[in-house]
Coordinates of C-alpha atoms in Angstrom, one line a residue:
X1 CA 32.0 26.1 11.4
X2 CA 34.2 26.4 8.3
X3 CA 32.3 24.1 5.5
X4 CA 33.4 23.0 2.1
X5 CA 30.8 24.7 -0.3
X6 CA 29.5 24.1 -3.9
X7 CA 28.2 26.5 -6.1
X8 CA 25.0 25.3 -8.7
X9 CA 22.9 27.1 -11.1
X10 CA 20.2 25.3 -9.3
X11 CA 20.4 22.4 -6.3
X12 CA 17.1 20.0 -6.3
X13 CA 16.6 18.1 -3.1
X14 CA 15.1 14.9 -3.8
X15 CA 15.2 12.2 -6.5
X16 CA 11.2 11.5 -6.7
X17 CA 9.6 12.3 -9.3
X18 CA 9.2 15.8 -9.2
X19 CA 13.0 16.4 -8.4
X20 CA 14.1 14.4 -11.2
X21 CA 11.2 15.6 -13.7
X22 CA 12.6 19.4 -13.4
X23 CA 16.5 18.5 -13.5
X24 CA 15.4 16.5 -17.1
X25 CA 13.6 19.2 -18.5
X26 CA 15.8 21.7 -17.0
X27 CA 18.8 19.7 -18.8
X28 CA 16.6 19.3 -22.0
X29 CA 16.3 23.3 -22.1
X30 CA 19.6 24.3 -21.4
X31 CA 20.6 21.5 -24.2
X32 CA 18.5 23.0 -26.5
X33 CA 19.2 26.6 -26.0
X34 CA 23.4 25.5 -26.1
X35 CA 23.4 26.9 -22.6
X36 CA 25.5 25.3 -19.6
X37 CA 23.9 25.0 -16.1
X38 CA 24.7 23.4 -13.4
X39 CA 22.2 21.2 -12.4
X40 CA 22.9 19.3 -8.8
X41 CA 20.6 16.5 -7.1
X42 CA 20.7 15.7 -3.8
X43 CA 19.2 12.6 -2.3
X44 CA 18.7 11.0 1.6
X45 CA 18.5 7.4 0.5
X46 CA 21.5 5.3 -0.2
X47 CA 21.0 5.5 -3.9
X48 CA 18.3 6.8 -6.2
X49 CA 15.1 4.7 -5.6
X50 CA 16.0 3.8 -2.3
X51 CA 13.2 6.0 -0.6
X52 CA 10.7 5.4 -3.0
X53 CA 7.5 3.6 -1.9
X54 CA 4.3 4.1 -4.5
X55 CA 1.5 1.6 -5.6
X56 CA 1.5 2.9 -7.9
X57 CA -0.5 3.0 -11.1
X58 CA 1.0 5.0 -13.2
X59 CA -0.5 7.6 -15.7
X60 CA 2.1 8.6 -18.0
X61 CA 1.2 12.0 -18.8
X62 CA 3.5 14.0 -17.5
X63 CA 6.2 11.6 -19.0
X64 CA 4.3 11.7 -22.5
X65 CA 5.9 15.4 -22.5
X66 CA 9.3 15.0 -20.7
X67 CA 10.2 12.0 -22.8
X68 CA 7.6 11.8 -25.7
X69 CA 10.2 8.4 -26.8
X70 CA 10.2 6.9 -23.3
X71 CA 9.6 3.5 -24.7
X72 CA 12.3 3.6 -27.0
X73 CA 14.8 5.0 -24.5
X74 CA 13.5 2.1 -22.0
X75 CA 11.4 3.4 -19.2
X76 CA 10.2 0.4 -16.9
X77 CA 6.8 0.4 -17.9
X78 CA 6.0 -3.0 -19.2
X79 CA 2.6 -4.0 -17.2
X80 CA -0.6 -2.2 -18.9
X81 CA -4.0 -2.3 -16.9
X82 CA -5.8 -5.2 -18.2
X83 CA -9.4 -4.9 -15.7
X84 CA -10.1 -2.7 -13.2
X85 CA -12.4 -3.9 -10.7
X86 CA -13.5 -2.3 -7.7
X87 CA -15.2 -3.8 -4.4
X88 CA -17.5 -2.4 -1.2
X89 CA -16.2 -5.4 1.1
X90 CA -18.9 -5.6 3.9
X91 CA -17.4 -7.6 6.4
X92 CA -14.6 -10.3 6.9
X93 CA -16.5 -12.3 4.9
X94 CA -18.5 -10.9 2.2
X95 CA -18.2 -8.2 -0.6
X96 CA -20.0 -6.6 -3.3
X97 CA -18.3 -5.5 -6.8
X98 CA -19.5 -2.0 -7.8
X99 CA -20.4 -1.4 -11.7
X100 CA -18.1 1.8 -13.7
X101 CA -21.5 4.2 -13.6
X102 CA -21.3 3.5 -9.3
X103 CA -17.8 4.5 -9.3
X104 CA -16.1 7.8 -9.9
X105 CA -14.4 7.9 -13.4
X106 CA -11.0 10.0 -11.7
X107 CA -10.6 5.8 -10.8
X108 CA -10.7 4.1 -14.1
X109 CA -7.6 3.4 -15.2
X110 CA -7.4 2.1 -18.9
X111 CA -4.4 2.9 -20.5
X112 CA -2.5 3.4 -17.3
X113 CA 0.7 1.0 -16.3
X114 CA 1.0 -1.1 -12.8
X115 CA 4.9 0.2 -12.4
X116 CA 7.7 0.4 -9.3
X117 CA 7.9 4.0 -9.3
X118 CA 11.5 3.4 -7.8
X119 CA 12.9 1.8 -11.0
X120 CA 10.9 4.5 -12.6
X121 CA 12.9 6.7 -10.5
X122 CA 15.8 5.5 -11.5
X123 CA 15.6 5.2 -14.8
X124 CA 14.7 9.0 -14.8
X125 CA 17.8 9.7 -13.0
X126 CA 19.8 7.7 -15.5
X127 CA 18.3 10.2 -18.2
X128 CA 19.5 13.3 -15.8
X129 CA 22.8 11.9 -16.0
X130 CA 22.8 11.8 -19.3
X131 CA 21.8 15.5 -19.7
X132 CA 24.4 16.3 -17.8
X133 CA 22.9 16.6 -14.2
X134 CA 25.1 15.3 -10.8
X135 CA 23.4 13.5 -8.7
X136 CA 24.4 13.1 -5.3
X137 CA 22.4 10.2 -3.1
X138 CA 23.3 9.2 0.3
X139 CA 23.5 13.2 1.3
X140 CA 20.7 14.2 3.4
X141 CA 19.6 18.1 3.2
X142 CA 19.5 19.0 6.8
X143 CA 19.2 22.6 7.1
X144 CA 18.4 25.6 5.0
X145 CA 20.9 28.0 3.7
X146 CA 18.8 31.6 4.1
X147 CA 20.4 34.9 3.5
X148 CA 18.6 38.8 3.8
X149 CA 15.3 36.6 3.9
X150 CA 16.1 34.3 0.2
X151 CA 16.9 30.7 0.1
X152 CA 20.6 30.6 -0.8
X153 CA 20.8 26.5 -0.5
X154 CA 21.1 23.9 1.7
X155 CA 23.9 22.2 4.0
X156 CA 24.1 18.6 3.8
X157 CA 24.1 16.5 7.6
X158 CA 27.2 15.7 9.7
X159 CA 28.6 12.4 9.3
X160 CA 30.4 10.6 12.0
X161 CA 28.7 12.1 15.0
X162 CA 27.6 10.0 18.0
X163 CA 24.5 9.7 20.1
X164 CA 25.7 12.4 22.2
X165 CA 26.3 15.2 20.2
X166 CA 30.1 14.0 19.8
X167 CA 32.5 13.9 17.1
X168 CA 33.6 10.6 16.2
X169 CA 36.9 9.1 14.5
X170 CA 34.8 9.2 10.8
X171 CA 33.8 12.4 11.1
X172 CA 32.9 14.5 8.2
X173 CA 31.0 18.0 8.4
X174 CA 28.3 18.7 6.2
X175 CA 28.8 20.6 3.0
X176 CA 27.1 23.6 1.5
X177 CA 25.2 23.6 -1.7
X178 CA 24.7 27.0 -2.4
X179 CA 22.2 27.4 -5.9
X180 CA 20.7 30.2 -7.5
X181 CA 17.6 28.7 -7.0
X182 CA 16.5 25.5 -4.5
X183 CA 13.9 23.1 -5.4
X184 CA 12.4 21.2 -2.7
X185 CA 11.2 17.5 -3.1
X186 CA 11.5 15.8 -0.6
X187 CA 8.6 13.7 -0.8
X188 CA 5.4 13.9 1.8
X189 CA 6.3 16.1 5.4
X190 CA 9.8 16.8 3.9
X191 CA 12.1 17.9 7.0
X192 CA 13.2 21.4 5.0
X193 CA 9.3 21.9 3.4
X194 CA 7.5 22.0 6.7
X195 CA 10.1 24.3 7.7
X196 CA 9.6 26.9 4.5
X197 CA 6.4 26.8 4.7
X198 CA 6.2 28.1 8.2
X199 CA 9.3 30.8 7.8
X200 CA 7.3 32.1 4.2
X201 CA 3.6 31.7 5.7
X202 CA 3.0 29.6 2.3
X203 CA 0.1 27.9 4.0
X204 CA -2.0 31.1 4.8
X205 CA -5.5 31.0 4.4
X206 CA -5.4 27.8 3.0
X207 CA -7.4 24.6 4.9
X208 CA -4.7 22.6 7.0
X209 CA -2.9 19.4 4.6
X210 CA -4.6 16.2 5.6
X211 CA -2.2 13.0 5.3
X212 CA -2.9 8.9 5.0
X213 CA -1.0 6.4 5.8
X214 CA 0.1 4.2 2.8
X215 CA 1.3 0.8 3.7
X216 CA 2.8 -1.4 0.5
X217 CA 3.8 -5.6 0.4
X218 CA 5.2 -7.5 -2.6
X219 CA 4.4 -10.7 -2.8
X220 CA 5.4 -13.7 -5.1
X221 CA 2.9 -15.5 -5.8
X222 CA 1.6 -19.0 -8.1
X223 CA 1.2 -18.3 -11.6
X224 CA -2.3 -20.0 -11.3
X225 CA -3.2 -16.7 -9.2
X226 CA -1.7 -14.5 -11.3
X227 CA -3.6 -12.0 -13.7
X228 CA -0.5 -9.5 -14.9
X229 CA -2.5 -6.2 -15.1
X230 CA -5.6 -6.4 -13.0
X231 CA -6.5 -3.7 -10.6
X232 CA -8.7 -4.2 -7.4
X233 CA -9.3 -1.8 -5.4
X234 CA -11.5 -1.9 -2.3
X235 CA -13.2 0.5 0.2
X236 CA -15.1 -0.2 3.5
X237 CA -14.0 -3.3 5.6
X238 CA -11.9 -3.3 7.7
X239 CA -11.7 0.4 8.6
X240 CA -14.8 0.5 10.6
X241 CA -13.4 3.6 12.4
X242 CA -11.2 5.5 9.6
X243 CA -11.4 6.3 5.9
X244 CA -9.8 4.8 3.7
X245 CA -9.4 1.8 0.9
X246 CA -6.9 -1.1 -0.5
X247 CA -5.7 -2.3 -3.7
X248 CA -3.9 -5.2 -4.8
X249 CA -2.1 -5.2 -8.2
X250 CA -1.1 -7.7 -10.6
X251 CA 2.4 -7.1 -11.5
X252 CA 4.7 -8.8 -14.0
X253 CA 6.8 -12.2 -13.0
X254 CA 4.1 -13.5 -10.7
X255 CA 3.9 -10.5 -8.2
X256 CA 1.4 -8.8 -6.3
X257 CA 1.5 -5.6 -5.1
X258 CA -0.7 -5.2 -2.1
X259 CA -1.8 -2.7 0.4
X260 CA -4.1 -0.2 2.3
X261 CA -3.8 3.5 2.8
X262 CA -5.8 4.1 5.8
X263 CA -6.3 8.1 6.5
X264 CA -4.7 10.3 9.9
X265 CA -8.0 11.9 10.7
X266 CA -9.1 8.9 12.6
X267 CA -10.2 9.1 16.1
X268 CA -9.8 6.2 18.2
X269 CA -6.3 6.3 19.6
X270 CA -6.7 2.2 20.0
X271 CA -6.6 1.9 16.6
X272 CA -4.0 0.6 14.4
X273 CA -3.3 1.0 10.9
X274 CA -0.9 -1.4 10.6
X275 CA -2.8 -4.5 11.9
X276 CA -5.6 -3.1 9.9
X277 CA -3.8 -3.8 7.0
X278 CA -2.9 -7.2 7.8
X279 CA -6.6 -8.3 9.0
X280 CA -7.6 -7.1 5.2
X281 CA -5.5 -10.0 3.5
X282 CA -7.5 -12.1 5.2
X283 CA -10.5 -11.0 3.4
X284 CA -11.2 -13.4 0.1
X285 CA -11.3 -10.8 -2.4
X286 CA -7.3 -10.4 -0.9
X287 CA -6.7 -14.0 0.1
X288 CA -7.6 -16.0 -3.3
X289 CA -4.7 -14.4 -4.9
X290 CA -2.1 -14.0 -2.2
X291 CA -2.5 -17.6 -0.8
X292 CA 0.4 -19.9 -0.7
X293 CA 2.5 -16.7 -1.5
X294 CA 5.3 -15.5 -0.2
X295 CA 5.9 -11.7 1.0
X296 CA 9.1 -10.5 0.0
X297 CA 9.2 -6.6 0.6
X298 CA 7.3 -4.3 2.8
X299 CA 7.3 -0.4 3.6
X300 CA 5.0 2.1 4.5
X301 CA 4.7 6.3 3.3
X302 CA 2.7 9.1 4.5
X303 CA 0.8 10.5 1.6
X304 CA -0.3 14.0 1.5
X305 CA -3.8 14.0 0.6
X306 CA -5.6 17.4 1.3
X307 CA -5.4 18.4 -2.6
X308 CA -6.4 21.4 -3.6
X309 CA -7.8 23.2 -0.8
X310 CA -4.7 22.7 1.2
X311 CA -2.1 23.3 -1.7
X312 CA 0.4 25.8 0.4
X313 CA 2.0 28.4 -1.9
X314 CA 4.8 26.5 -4.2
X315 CA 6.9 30.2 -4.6
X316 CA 9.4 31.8 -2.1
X317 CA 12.2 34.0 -2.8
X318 CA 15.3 32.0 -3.9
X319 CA 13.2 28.8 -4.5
X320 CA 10.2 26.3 -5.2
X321 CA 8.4 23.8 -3.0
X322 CA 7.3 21.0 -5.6
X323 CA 5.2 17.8 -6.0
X324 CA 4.2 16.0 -2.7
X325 CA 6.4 17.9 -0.7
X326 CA 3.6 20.5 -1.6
X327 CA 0.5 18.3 -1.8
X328 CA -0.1 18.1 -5.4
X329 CA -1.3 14.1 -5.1
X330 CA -5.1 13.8 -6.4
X331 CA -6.7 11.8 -4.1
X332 CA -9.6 11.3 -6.9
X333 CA -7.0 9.2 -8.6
X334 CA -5.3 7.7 -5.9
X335 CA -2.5 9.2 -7.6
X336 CA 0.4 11.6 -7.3
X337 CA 3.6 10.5 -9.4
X338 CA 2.3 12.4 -13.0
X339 CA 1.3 15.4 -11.4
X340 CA 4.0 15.9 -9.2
X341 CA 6.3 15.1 -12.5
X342 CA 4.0 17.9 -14.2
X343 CA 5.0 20.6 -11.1
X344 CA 9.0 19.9 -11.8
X345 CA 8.1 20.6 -15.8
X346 CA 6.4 24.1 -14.9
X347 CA 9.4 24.5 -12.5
X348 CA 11.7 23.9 -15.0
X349 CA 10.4 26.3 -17.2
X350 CA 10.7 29.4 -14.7
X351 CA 13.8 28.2 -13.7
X352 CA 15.4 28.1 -16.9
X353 CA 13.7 31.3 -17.8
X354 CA 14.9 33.2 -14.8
X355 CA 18.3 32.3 -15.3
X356 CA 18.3 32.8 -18.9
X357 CA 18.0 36.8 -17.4
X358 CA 20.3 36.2 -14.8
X359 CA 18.2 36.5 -12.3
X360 CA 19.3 34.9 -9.0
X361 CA 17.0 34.4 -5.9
X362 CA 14.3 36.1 -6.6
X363 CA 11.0 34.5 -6.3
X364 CA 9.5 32.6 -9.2
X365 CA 5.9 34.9 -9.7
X366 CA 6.0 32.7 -13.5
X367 CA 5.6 29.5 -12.3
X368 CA 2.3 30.7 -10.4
X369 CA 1.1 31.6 -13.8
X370 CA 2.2 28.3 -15.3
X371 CA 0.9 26.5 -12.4
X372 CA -2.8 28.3 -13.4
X373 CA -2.9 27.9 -16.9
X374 CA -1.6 24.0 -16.8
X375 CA -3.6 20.6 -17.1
X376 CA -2.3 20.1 -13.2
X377 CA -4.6 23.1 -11.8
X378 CA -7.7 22.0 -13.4
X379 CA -6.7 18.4 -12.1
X380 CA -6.6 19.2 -8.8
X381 CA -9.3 22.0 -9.0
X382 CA -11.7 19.5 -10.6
X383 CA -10.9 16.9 -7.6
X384 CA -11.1 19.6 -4.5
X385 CA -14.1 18.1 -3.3
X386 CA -13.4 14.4 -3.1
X387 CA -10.9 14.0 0.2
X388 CA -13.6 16.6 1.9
X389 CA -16.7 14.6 1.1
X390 CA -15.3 11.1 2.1
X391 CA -14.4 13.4 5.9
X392 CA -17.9 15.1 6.3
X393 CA -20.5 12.3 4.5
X394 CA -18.2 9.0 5.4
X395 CA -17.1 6.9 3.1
X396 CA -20.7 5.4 1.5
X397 CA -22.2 9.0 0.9
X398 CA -19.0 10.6 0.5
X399 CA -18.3 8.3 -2.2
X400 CA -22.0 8.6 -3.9
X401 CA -21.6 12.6 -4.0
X402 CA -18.0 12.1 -5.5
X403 CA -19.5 9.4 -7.6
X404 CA -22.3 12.4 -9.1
X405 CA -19.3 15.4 -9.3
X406 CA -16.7 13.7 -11.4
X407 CA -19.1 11.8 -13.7
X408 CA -22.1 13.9 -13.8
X409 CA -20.5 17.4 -13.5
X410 CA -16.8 16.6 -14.3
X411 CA -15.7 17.7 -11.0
X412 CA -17.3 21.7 -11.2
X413 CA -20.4 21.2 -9.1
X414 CA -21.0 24.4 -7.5
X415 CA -19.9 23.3 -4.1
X416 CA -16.7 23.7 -2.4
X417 CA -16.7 21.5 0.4
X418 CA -13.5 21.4 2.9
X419 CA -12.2 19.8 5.9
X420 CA -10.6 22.7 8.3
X421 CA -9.7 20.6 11.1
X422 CA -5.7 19.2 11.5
X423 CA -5.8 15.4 11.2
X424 CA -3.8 15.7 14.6
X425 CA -6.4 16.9 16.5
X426 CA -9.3 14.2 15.8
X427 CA -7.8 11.9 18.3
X428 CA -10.4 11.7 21.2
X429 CA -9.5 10.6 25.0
X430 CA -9.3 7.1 25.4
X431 CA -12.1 7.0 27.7
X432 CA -14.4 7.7 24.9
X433 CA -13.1 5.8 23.0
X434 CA -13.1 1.3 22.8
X435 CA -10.5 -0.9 22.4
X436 CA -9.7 -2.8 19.0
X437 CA -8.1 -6.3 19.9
X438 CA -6.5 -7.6 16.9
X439 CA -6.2 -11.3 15.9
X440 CA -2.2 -12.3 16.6
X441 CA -0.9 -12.7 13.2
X442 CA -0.5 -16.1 11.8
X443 CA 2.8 -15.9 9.6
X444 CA 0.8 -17.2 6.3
X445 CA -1.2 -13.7 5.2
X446 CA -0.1 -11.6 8.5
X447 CA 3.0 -10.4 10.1
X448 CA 4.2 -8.8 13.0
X449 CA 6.1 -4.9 12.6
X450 CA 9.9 -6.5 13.3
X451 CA 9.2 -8.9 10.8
X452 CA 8.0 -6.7 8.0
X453 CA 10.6 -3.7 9.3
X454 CA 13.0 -6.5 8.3
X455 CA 11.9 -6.9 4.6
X456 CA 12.0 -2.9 4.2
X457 CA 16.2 -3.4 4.4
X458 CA 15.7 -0.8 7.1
X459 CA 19.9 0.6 8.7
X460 CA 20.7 3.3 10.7
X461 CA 24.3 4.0 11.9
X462 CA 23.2 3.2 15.8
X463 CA 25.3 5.6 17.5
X464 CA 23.9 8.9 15.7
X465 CA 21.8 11.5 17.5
X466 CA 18.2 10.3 17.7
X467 CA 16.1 11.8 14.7
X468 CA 12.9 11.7 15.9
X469 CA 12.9 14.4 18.4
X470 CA 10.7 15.1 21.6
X471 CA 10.6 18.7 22.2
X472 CA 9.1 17.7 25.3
X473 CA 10.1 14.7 27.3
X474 CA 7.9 14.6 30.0
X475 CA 5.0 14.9 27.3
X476 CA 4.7 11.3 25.9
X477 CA 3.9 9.6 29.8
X478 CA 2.5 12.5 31.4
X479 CA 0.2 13.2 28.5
X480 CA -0.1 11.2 25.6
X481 CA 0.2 7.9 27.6
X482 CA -2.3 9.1 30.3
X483 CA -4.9 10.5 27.6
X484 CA -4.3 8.5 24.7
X485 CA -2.9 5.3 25.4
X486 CA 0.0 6.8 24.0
X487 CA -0.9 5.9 20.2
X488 CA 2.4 6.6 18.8
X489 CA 2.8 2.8 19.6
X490 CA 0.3 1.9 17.4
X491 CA 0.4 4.4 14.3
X492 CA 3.9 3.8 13.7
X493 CA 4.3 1.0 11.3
X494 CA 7.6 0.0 12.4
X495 CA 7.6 -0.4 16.4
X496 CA 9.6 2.6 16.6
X497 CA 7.8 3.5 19.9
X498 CA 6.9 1.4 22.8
X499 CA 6.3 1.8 26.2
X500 CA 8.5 0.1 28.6
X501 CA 8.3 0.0 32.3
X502 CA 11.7 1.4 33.9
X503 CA 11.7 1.2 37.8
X504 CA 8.2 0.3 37.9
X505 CA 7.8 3.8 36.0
X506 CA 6.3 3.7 32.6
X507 CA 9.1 5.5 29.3
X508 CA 8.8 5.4 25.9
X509 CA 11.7 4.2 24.0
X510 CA 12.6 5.2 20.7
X511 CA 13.7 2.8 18.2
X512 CA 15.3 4.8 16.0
X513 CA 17.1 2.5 13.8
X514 CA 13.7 0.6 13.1
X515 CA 12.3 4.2 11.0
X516 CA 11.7 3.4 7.9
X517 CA 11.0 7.4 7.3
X518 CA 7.1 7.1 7.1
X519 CA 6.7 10.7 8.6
X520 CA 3.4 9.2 10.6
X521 CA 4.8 10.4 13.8
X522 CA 5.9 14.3 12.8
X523 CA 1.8 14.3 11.4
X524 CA -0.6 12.4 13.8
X525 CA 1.5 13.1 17.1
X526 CA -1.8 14.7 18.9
X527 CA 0.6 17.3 21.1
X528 CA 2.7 17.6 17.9
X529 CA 5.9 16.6 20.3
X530 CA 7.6 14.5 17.9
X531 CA 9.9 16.4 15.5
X532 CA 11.2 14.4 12.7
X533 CA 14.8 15.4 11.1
X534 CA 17.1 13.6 8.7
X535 CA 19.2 11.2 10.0
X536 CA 22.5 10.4 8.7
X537 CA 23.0 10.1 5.0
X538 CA 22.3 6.7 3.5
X539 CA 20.0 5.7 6.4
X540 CA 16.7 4.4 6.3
X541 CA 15.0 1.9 4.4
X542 CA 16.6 0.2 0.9
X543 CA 13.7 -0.4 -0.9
X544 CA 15.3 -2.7 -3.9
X545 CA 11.8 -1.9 -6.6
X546 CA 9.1 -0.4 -4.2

């Protein structure tokens, strides 16, 4: 097919923070050094931020060096921690506040800032613009542009094409955005990563990535409930049967930010993560504050949570893989946003030096060497042992060894614990396994999925090709339904799957147009049938300050 093609110094797909971190600095350098690039962003959701679904306390230490004056130049950062407190809740019912020496330090967070890491988005791309950089959102990266075995860019999707494969009166091919170099960014299970790091073996002989499932509500709530600045975070109840914790943050104007990341190596195939997260509002340490609220957002993100030990390679020839769409998250922290900001810094540098030479897809061997000698590779080196012990000891001992590493031994214990097995494969056969009823929701504190899908400002153009693919159809009924219950109904927050009955035959249907992009399926799928792809430009969730 003839395309229309650009031509970049360097194309960056993805407007997280780690996409938008490089093309600043990348901008900053070129400024400095009087030298014109051409910098180009790329971005699936309707508009910078769109996509963007964090907690998220934010440490700024990565943006201490991108933008040492970020408080002058404006940076939505306005809500400093005030407490931190931290809870074992026992039951429905009861709960038991755990002291700083009981609690890994990685977890304090004094000095950090309760933010909306899509209006920090934002205003980061506002400062690319500014530098110079085009940013394109609404363009999904669909396939990679590769060439004598180098990453020469990427081709944005179709538009205009129908469920069937056909072109339709709006049609408009893709276009190709060919770069010197190609950052990926994509976030958690990005489409094009997962594909790079199989092509490039970047994964080899390191332990498989282990994922959670983050779910996030806003919530408005009276001002006599309100503390702006307090942390909670909780562990224990209600995942009886996975790891996992929740947190509710204290926001400016009267909100709360409220969720539960509940981790993918669970077993049960019953259970639920979403209706685990609305039975833990219900628990007092949640309820007191959220109360006579009102809910007005909701969304839900795979995280990529395997640190360390399951950090693929981040070089390939003609590009980078960056941020979470590597794994660089610390789970000790609950927190990725600085460190994958730190990854597009050290990209930026290799970047800008290897086209100061005028080199031109070769791979980046410097930003290894960066990577080792930065803050970043201590941070997650220090933290390797913390999503391991909460998988082997549970989360009680597990927590008490992580508790004695990062305090005691400042997270070089001579151990090196890790967790070999895919989170895909945990899932045992229902027969082993008992059911989980869970209390119908009540509309007050808990919701149903349509209901909350609704608040995510999820659209699809209906009539597109499906982008959750089955690469086998029979395998959902004949397999999954017969040894699992089929649990893609239940680990998908959004009631994307269901299982109807079709001439007195059990299907699965896909909801497409109800995806609000989590990724859950393309990870805990147990016959790893469902591939996820982009869908149209623009689609998705709108997230207005997720």
């Amino acid at each position: 097919m003839e395309r229309e093609s650009m031509e970049f110094d360097v194309v960056i797909v993805g407007a997280g923070p780690s996409g938008l971190a490089t093309a600043c600095r990348l901008a900053q350098l070129a400024q400095e050094k009087q030298q014109e690039l051409m910098i180009c962003v790329v971005e699936k959701g309707s508009e910078v931020g769109a996509h963007i679904l964090s907690g998220a306390v934010f440490e700024t230490r990565a943006l201490d060096e991108l933008f040492p004056d970020w408080k002058e130049k404006g940076a939505p950062l306005t809500t400093q921690v005030s407490e931190d407190h931290i809870y074992l809740l026992k039951d429905d019912n009861k709960a038991r506040k755990l002291a700083n020496f009981m609690v890994p330090k990685t977890m304090h967070n004094q000095g950090n800032y309760i933010v909306s890491m899509g209006n920090v988005c934002r205003w980061l791309a506002e400062q690319a613009e500014q530098l110079g950089v085009e940013i394109f959102p609404g363009f999904a990266a669909a396939e990679l542009i590769l060439e004598e075995n180098k990453v020469a860019g990427v081709i944005t999707g179709d538009m205009g094409v129908d469920a069937k494969g056909e072109q339709k009166d709006s049609y408009m091919p893709g276009m190709e955005l060919r770069a010197k170099y190609t950052v990926f960014a994509e976030g958690c299970r990005g489409h094009l990563g997962k594909q790079l790091i199989e092509k490039f073996d970047l994964n080899k002989g390191k332990s498989p990535q282990h994922y959670a499932i983050g779910f996030k509500e806003i919530w408005d709530v009276p001002a006599e409930q309100h503390q702006e600045g307090l942390v909670v975070h909780t562990a224990g109840w209600p995942l009886s049967e996975a790891s996992g914790g929740g947190y509710l943050y204290h926001a400016e104007n009267n909100q709360i930010l409220v969720g539960l990341i509940v981790d993918l190596n669970y077993q049960n195939p019953y259970l639920s993560p979403f209706d685990e997260f609305q039975r833990l509002k219900h628990h007092p340490v949640y309820k007191q504050y959220l109360e006579g609220g009102k809910r007005v957002s909701y969304g839900a993100r795979a995280i990529s949570k395997g640190g360390f030990n399951s950090l693929p390679k981040m070089t390939f020839p003609g590009g980078l893989l960056l941020g979470c769409d590597a794994g660089t998250l610390n789970f000790a922290k609950i927190k990725g946003n600085h460190t994958a900001m730190k990854s597009g810094l050290l990209a930026a540098e290799s970047l800008f030096e290897a086209l100061t030479q005028e080199k031109q897809g070769e791979e980046l061997t410097s930003f290894t060497e960066r990577f080792e000698q930065s803050w970043l590779y201590d941070e997650l080196y220090r933290s390797r042992n913390f999503g391991p012990a909460i998988h082997k000891l549970g989360t009680f001992w597990g927590g008490a060894f992580n508790t004695l590493d990062q305090n005691w031994f400042g997270g070089k214990l001579p151990v090196n614990l890790k967790d070999e097995h895919a989170d895909h494969e945990q899932l045992l056969p229902k027969q082993q396994c008992q059911k989980i009823e869970y209390s119908k929701p009540d509309g007050e504190l808990s919701f149903d999925k349509l209901s909350s899908v609704f608040l995510s400002n999820t659209n699809h153009e209906e009539d597109q090709p499906c982008h959750l693919q089955l690469l086998d159809n029979s395998v959902p009924i004949k397999v999954n339904l017969e040894k699992y219950d089929e649990p893609a109904q239940r680990y998908c927050p959004a009631g994307v799957y269901e299982i109807v009955e079709e001439q007195d035959c059990p299907k699965l249907q896909i909801n497409a147009q109800n995806c609000v992009h989590c990724k859950t399926c393309d990870i805990k799928d147990p016959t790893q049938n469902i591939r996820w792809v982009v869908p149209e430009g623009a689609g998705g969730p709108n997230y207005p300050n997720m």
